[in-house]
């Protein structure tokens, strides 16, 4: 992906506006095949770090879905999912559980000291 569009995309993921963050997360599905391996790892790491701090249920679901889009295309390799373990249990709603269960082995494996 061209760097200008990539940087704009990263900025949208970090937006203060919930709708912009959600839309950016949804765009991962469209961009996944355009991302280089490095770009995909950066996006994956960023999403994993943002998820525990996301205040919107809808935006959190979009972030978690974006990670599954990356995973489905084999572009989650090398991404540190351990920050997902910091999502408070009280925040995880029914729409988030399937994603969290899918990533649980990676979250546990990386947070037990196998990452970094």
GROMACS .gro file of N, CA and C in nm:
model
  348
    1UNK      N    1   0.085  -0.117   0.000
    1UNK     CA    2   0.000   0.000   0.000
    1UNK      C    3   0.090   0.123   0.000
    2UNK      N    4   0.054   0.222  -0.078
    2UNK     CA    5   0.132   0.345  -0.081
    2UNK      C    6   0.139   0.409   0.056
    3UNK      N    7   0.255   0.464   0.088
    3UNK     CA    8   0.275   0.516   0.223
    3UNK      C    9   0.178   0.628   0.261
    4UNK      N   10   0.142   0.714   0.167
    4UNK     CA   11   0.049   0.822   0.201
    4UNK      C   12  -0.085   0.767   0.247
    5UNK      N   13  -0.139   0.669   0.173
    5UNK     CA   14  -0.267   0.609   0.209
    5UNK      C   15  -0.254   0.528   0.338
    6UNK      N   16  -0.142   0.464   0.355
    6UNK     CA   17  -0.118   0.384   0.475
    6UNK      C   18  -0.114   0.473   0.599
    7UNK      N   19  -0.043   0.584   0.592
    7UNK     CA   20  -0.033   0.676   0.706
    7UNK      C   21  -0.171   0.736   0.737
    8UNK      N   22  -0.246   0.772   0.634
    8UNK     CA   23  -0.382   0.823   0.656
    8UNK      C   24  -0.468   0.717   0.725
    9UNK      N   25  -0.453   0.594   0.684
    9UNK     CA   26  -0.527   0.483   0.743
    9UNK      C   27  -0.490   0.466   0.891
   10UNK      N   28  -0.361   0.471   0.922
   10UNK     CA   29  -0.318   0.461   1.062
   10UNK      C   30  -0.374   0.577   1.145
   11UNK      N   31  -0.373   0.695   1.088
   11UNK     CA   32  -0.429   0.812   1.158
   11UNK      C   33  -0.577   0.791   1.188
   12UNK      N   34  -0.649   0.732   1.094
   12UNK     CA   35  -0.792   0.706   1.116
   12UNK      C   36  -0.813   0.605   1.228
   13UNK      N   37  -0.727   0.504   1.235
   13UNK     CA   38  -0.737   0.407   1.345
   13UNK      C   39  -0.717   0.474   1.481
   14UNK      N   40  -0.640   0.582   1.483
   14UNK     CA   41  -0.610   0.654   1.607
   14UNK      C   42  -0.702   0.774   1.631
   15UNK      N   43  -0.799   0.794   1.545
   15UNK     CA   44  -0.887   0.910   1.554
   15UNK      C   45  -0.960   0.918   1.689
   16UNK      N   46  -0.988   1.039   1.732
   16UNK     CA   47  -1.070   1.060   1.851
   16UNK      C   48  -1.218   1.034   1.823
   17UNK      N   49  -1.254   1.032   1.696
   17UNK     CA   50  -1.393   1.013   1.654
   17UNK      C   51  -1.423   0.863   1.641
   18UNK      N   52  -1.518   0.816   1.720
   18UNK     CA   53  -1.554   0.674   1.720
   18UNK      C   54  -1.593   0.624   1.581
   19UNK      N   55  -1.669   0.701   1.508
   19UNK     CA   56  -1.714   0.660   1.375
   19UNK      C   57  -1.596   0.644   1.280
   20UNK      N   58  -1.499   0.732   1.289
   20UNK     CA   59  -1.380   0.724   1.203
   20UNK      C   60  -1.298   0.600   1.239
   21UNK      N   61  -1.281   0.574   1.369
   21UNK     CA   62  -1.206   0.454   1.414
   21UNK      C   63  -1.276   0.327   1.366
   22UNK      N   64  -1.407   0.324   1.380
   22UNK     CA   65  -1.483   0.205   1.340
   22UNK      C   66  -1.471   0.182   1.190
   23UNK      N   67  -1.487   0.288   1.113
   23UNK     CA   68  -1.478   0.277   0.968
   23UNK      C   69  -1.338   0.234   0.924
   24UNK      N   70  -1.237   0.287   0.990
   24UNK     CA   71  -1.099   0.248   0.958
   24UNK      C   72  -1.078   0.100   0.987
   25UNK      N   73  -1.129   0.054   1.099
   25UNK     CA   74  -1.117  -0.089   1.132
   25UNK      C   75  -1.187  -0.175   1.028
   26UNK      N   76  -1.303  -0.129   0.983
   26UNK     CA   77  -1.377  -0.202   0.880
   26UNK      C   78  -1.300  -0.206   0.748
   27UNK      N   79  -1.218  -0.104   0.721
   27UNK     CA   80  -1.140  -0.099   0.596
   27UNK      C   81  -1.029  -0.202   0.590
   28UNK      N   82  -0.991  -0.259   0.703
   28UNK     CA   83  -0.886  -0.361   0.702
   28UNK      C   84  -0.922  -0.471   0.603
   29UNK      N   85  -1.048  -0.510   0.601
   29UNK     CA   86  -1.094  -0.615   0.510
   29UNK      C   87  -1.064  -0.577   0.364
   30UNK      N   88  -1.082  -0.450   0.331
   30UNK     CA   89  -1.057  -0.403   0.194
   30UNK      C   90  -0.909  -0.392   0.163
   31UNK      N   91  -0.830  -0.360   0.263
   31UNK     CA   92  -0.688  -0.332   0.243
   31UNK      C   93  -0.595  -0.452   0.266
   32UNK      N   94  -0.646  -0.557   0.326
   32UNK     CA   95  -0.559  -0.664   0.373
   32UNK      C   96  -0.466  -0.718   0.264
   33UNK      N   97  -0.514  -0.730   0.144
   33UNK     CA   98  -0.429  -0.783   0.037
   33UNK      C   99  -0.333  -0.679  -0.021
   34UNK      N  100  -0.353  -0.552   0.014
   34UNK     CA  101  -0.264  -0.446  -0.032
   34UNK      C  102  -0.149  -0.422   0.065
   35UNK      N  103  -0.164  -0.469   0.188
   35UNK     CA  104  -0.064  -0.444   0.292
   35UNK      C  105   0.057  -0.535   0.275
   36UNK      N  106   0.175  -0.477   0.287
   36UNK     CA  107   0.295  -0.559   0.291
   36UNK      C  108   0.297  -0.633   0.425
   37UNK      N  109   0.385  -0.727   0.440
   37UNK     CA  110   0.396  -0.799   0.566
   37UNK      C  111   0.425  -0.706   0.683
   38UNK      N  112   0.516  -0.612   0.661
   38UNK     CA  113   0.551  -0.516   0.766
   38UNK      C  114   0.433  -0.426   0.798
   39UNK      N  115   0.365  -0.376   0.696
   39UNK     CA  116   0.249  -0.290   0.719
   39UNK      C  117   0.141  -0.366   0.796
   40UNK      N  118   0.117  -0.490   0.760
   40UNK     CA  119   0.016  -0.571   0.829
   40UNK      C  120   0.054  -0.593   0.975
   41UNK      N  121   0.181  -0.620   1.003
   41UNK     CA  122   0.225  -0.638   1.143
   41UNK      C  123   0.206  -0.511   1.223
   42UNK      N  124   0.239  -0.396   1.164
   42UNK     CA  125   0.222  -0.269   1.234
   42UNK      C  126   0.073  -0.246   1.263
   43UNK      N  127  -0.011  -0.268   1.163
   43UNK     CA  128  -0.156  -0.251   1.183
   43UNK      C  129  -0.206  -0.347   1.290
   44UNK      N  130  -0.164  -0.472   1.284
   44UNK     CA  131  -0.207  -0.570   1.382
   44UNK      C  132  -0.162  -0.535   1.523
   45UNK      N  133  -0.036  -0.495   1.536
   45UNK     CA  134   0.014  -0.454   1.668
   45UNK      C  135  -0.061  -0.332   1.719
   46UNK      N  136  -0.086  -0.235   1.631
   46UNK     CA  137  -0.157  -0.115   1.670
   46UNK      C  138  -0.299  -0.149   1.716
   47UNK      N  139  -0.369  -0.230   1.640
   47UNK     CA  140  -0.505  -0.268   1.676
   47UNK      C  141  -0.507  -0.341   1.811
   48UNK      N  142  -0.412  -0.432   1.829
   48UNK     CA  143  -0.407  -0.506   1.956
   48UNK      C  144  -0.381  -0.413   2.074
   49UNK      N  145  -0.300  -0.309   2.052
   49UNK     CA  146  -0.272  -0.212   2.160
   49UNK      C  147  -0.390  -0.119   2.184
   50UNK      N  148  -0.464  -0.087   2.079
   50UNK     CA  149  -0.578   0.004   2.092
   50UNK      C  150  -0.700  -0.064   2.158
   51UNK      N  151  -0.719  -0.191   2.130
   51UNK     CA  152  -0.841  -0.261   2.174
   51UNK      C  153  -0.870  -0.248   2.324
   52UNK      N  154  -0.771  -0.265   2.413
   52UNK     CA  155  -0.803  -0.255   2.556
   52UNK      C  156  -0.848  -0.115   2.599
   53UNK      N  157  -0.823  -0.016   2.518
   53UNK     CA  158  -0.855   0.122   2.553
   53UNK      C  159  -0.976   0.176   2.477
   54UNK      N  160  -1.038   0.089   2.398
   54UNK     CA  161  -1.152   0.132   2.317
   54UNK      C  162  -1.277   0.138   2.404
   55UNK      N  163  -1.342   0.254   2.407
   55UNK     CA  164  -1.460   0.275   2.490
   55UNK      C  165  -1.591   0.240   2.422
   56UNK      N  166  -1.589   0.220   2.293
   56UNK     CA  167  -1.710   0.191   2.216
   56UNK      C  168  -1.721   0.042   2.188
   57UNK      N  169  -1.837  -0.016   2.219
   57UNK     CA  170  -1.861  -0.158   2.190
   57UNK      C  171  -1.849  -0.186   2.042
   58UNK      N  172  -1.905  -0.097   1.961
   58UNK     CA  173  -1.905  -0.115   1.815
   58UNK      C  174  -1.763  -0.105   1.760
   59UNK      N  175  -1.688  -0.006   1.805
   59UNK     CA  176  -1.551   0.010   1.757
   59UNK      C  177  -1.463  -0.107   1.804
   60UNK      N  178  -1.486  -0.155   1.926
   60UNK     CA  179  -1.409  -0.271   1.974
   60UNK      C  180  -1.437  -0.392   1.888
   61UNK      N  181  -1.563  -0.414   1.856
   61UNK     CA  182  -1.595  -0.527   1.769
   61UNK      C  183  -1.527  -0.512   1.633
   62UNK      N  184  -1.526  -0.390   1.579
   62UNK     CA  185  -1.460  -0.367   1.450
   62UNK      C  186  -1.311  -0.393   1.458
   63UNK      N  187  -1.248  -0.354   1.569
   63UNK     CA  188  -1.105  -0.380   1.587
   63UNK      C  189  -1.077  -0.530   1.591
   64UNK      N  190  -1.156  -0.603   1.669
   64UNK     CA  191  -1.135  -0.747   1.681
   64UNK      C  192  -1.162  -0.817   1.547
   65UNK      N  193  -1.262  -0.771   1.476
   65UNK     CA  194  -1.291  -0.828   1.344
   65UNK      C  195  -1.176  -0.800   1.247
   66UNK      N  196  -1.118  -0.682   1.257
   66UNK     CA  197  -1.004  -0.648   1.170
   66UNK      C  198  -0.889  -0.746   1.192
   67UNK      N  199  -0.866  -0.783   1.317
   67UNK     CA  200  -0.761  -0.882   1.346
   67UNK      C  201  -0.793  -1.017   1.281
   68UNK      N  202  -0.920  -1.057   1.280
   68UNK     CA  203  -0.955  -1.183   1.214
   68UNK      C  204  -0.936  -1.173   1.063
   69UNK      N  205  -0.961  -1.053   1.007
   69UNK     CA  206  -0.937  -1.034   0.863
   69UNK      C  207  -0.789  -1.052   0.832
   70UNK      N  208  -0.703  -0.995   0.914
   70UNK     CA  209  -0.558  -1.012   0.896
   70UNK      C  210  -0.520  -1.159   0.910
   71UNK      N  211  -0.576  -1.224   1.010
   71UNK     CA  212  -0.546  -1.364   1.036
   71UNK      C  213  -0.592  -1.452   0.920
   72UNK      N  214  -0.710  -1.424   0.867
   72UNK     CA  215  -0.765  -1.503   0.757
   72UNK      C  216  -0.680  -1.499   0.632
   73UNK      N  217  -0.600  -1.394   0.618
   73UNK     CA  218  -0.511  -1.380   0.502
   73UNK      C  219  -0.367  -1.414   0.537
   74UNK      N  220  -0.347  -1.470   0.655
   74UNK     CA  221  -0.212  -1.509   0.696
   74UNK      C  222  -0.121  -1.392   0.729
   75UNK      N  223  -0.179  -1.278   0.763
   75UNK     CA  224  -0.097  -1.159   0.787
   75UNK      C  225  -0.094  -1.119   0.935
   76UNK      N  226  -0.124  -1.214   1.023
   76UNK     CA  227  -0.118  -1.185   1.165
   76UNK      C  228   0.010  -1.241   1.227
   77UNK      N  229   0.089  -1.305   1.141
   77UNK     CA  230   0.217  -1.363   1.186
   77UNK      C  231   0.307  -1.255   1.243
   78UNK      N  232   0.357  -1.277   1.362
   78UNK     CA  233   0.448  -1.184   1.426
   78UNK      C  234   0.380  -1.073   1.504
   79UNK      N  235   0.247  -1.067   1.497
   79UNK     CA  236   0.172  -0.964   1.571
   79UNK      C  237   0.159  -1.007   1.716
   80UNK      N  238   0.183  -0.913   1.807
   80UNK     CA  239   0.172  -0.938   1.950
   80UNK      C  240   0.029  -0.914   1.995
   81UNK      N  241  -0.043  -1.022   2.021
   81UNK     CA  242  -0.183  -1.011   2.064
   81UNK      C  243  -0.198  -1.004   2.216
   82UNK      N  244  -0.088  -1.007   2.289
   82UNK     CA  245  -0.097  -1.008   2.435
   82UNK      C  246  -0.173  -0.888   2.492
   83UNK      N  247  -0.169  -0.768   2.430
   83UNK     CA  248  -0.248  -0.658   2.486
   83UNK      C  249  -0.398  -0.687   2.493
   84UNK      N  250  -0.448  -0.779   2.409
   84UNK     CA  251  -0.590  -0.813   2.415
   84UNK      C  252  -0.627  -0.870   2.552
   85UNK      N  253  -0.530  -0.927   2.619
   85UNK     CA  254  -0.554  -0.981   2.753
   85UNK      C  255  -0.582  -0.872   2.855
   86UNK      N  256  -0.555  -0.747   2.820
   86UNK     CA  257  -0.581  -0.634   2.910
   86UNK      C  258  -0.724  -0.580   2.897
   87UNK      N  259  -0.801  -0.633   2.803
   87UNK     CA  260  -0.940  -0.588   2.789
   87UNK      C  261  -1.015  -0.636   2.913
   88UNK      N  262  -1.075  -0.545   2.987
   88UNK     CA  263  -1.147  -0.586   3.108
   88UNK      C  264  -1.261  -0.681   3.075
   89UNK      N  265  -1.276  -0.784   3.155
   89UNK     CA  266  -1.382  -0.883   3.134
   89UNK      C  267  -1.520  -0.815   3.127
   90UNK      N  268  -1.538  -0.709   3.204
   90UNK     CA  269  -1.667  -0.639   3.207
   90UNK      C  270  -1.698  -0.569   3.075
   91UNK      N  271  -1.598  -0.547   2.993
   91UNK     CA  272  -1.616  -0.480   2.864
   91UNK      C  273  -1.650  -0.581   2.754
   92UNK      N  274  -1.609  -0.704   2.773
   92UNK     CA  275  -1.629  -0.806   2.670
   92UNK      C  276  -1.775  -0.851   2.671
   93UNK      N  277  -1.843  -0.813   2.565
   93UNK     CA  278  -1.984  -0.845   2.548
   93UNK      C  279  -1.998  -0.966   2.457
   94UNK      N  280  -2.119  -1.011   2.439
   94UNK     CA  281  -2.145  -1.131   2.359
   94UNK      C  282  -2.085  -1.119   2.219
   95UNK      N  283  -2.089  -1.001   2.159
   95UNK     CA  284  -2.037  -0.985   2.022
   95UNK      C  285  -1.885  -0.991   2.017
   96UNK      N  286  -1.819  -0.983   2.131
   96UNK     CA  287  -1.672  -0.987   2.136
   96UNK      C  288  -1.619  -1.126   2.174
   97UNK      N  289  -1.702  -1.207   2.236
   97UNK     CA  290  -1.655  -1.334   2.295
   97UNK      C  291  -1.593  -1.429   2.193
   98UNK      N  292  -1.655  -1.444   2.078
   98UNK     CA  293  -1.602  -1.537   1.977
   98UNK      C  294  -1.461  -1.496   1.935
   99UNK      N  295  -1.440  -1.367   1.916
   99UNK     CA  296  -1.307  -1.318   1.879
   99UNK      C  297  -1.207  -1.348   1.990
  100UNK      N  298  -1.247  -1.318   2.113
  100UNK     CA  299  -1.157  -1.338   2.226
  100UNK      C  300  -1.123  -1.485   2.244
  101UNK      N  301  -1.220  -1.571   2.225
  101UNK     CA  302  -1.194  -1.716   2.234
  101UNK      C  303  -1.100  -1.762   2.123
  102UNK      N  304  -1.118  -1.707   2.004
  102UNK     CA  305  -1.032  -1.742   1.891
  102UNK      C  306  -0.886  -1.704   1.918
  103UNK      N  307  -0.867  -1.588   1.979
  103UNK     CA  308  -0.732  -1.539   2.003
  103UNK      C  309  -0.674  -1.581   2.138
  104UNK      N  310  -0.752  -1.645   2.223
  104UNK     CA  311  -0.709  -1.681   2.358
  104UNK      C  312  -0.575  -1.755   2.363
  105UNK      N  313  -0.551  -1.855   2.278
  105UNK     CA  314  -0.422  -1.924   2.285
  105UNK      C  315  -0.304  -1.831   2.256
  106UNK      N  316  -0.320  -1.741   2.161
  106UNK     CA  317  -0.213  -1.647   2.128
  106UNK      C  318  -0.193  -1.543   2.238
  107UNK      N  319  -0.304  -1.500   2.297
  107UNK     CA  320  -0.296  -1.403   2.406
  107UNK      C  321  -0.221  -1.466   2.523
  108UNK      N  322  -0.259  -1.587   2.560
  108UNK     CA  323  -0.198  -1.657   2.673
  108UNK      C  324  -0.052  -1.690   2.644
  109UNK      N  325  -0.025  -1.735   2.523
  109UNK     CA  326   0.112  -1.772   2.487
  109UNK      C  327   0.207  -1.655   2.488
  110UNK      N  328   0.161  -1.542   2.440
  110UNK     CA  329   0.247  -1.424   2.433
  110UNK      C  330   0.258  -1.356   2.567
  111UNK      N  331   0.153  -1.356   2.646
  111UNK     CA  332   0.160  -1.288   2.776
  111UNK      C  333   0.234  -1.371   2.879
  112UNK      N  334   0.263  -1.498   2.846
  112UNK     CA  335   0.338  -1.580   2.941
  112UNK      C  336   0.489  -1.568   2.920
  113UNK      N  337   0.527  -1.477   2.833
  113UNK     CA  338   0.670  -1.449   2.819
  113UNK      C  339   0.731  -1.501   2.691
  114UNK      N  340   0.651  -1.553   2.597
  114UNK     CA  341   0.708  -1.606   2.473
  114UNK      C  342   0.722  -1.498   2.367
  115UNK      N  343   0.666  -1.381   2.388
  115UNK     CA  344   0.679  -1.272   2.291
  115UNK      C  345   0.795  -1.182   2.331
  116UNK      N  346   0.834  -1.098   2.233
  116UNK     CA  347   0.944  -1.002   2.253
  116UNK      C  348   1.070  -1.078   2.256
   0.00000   0.00000   0.00000
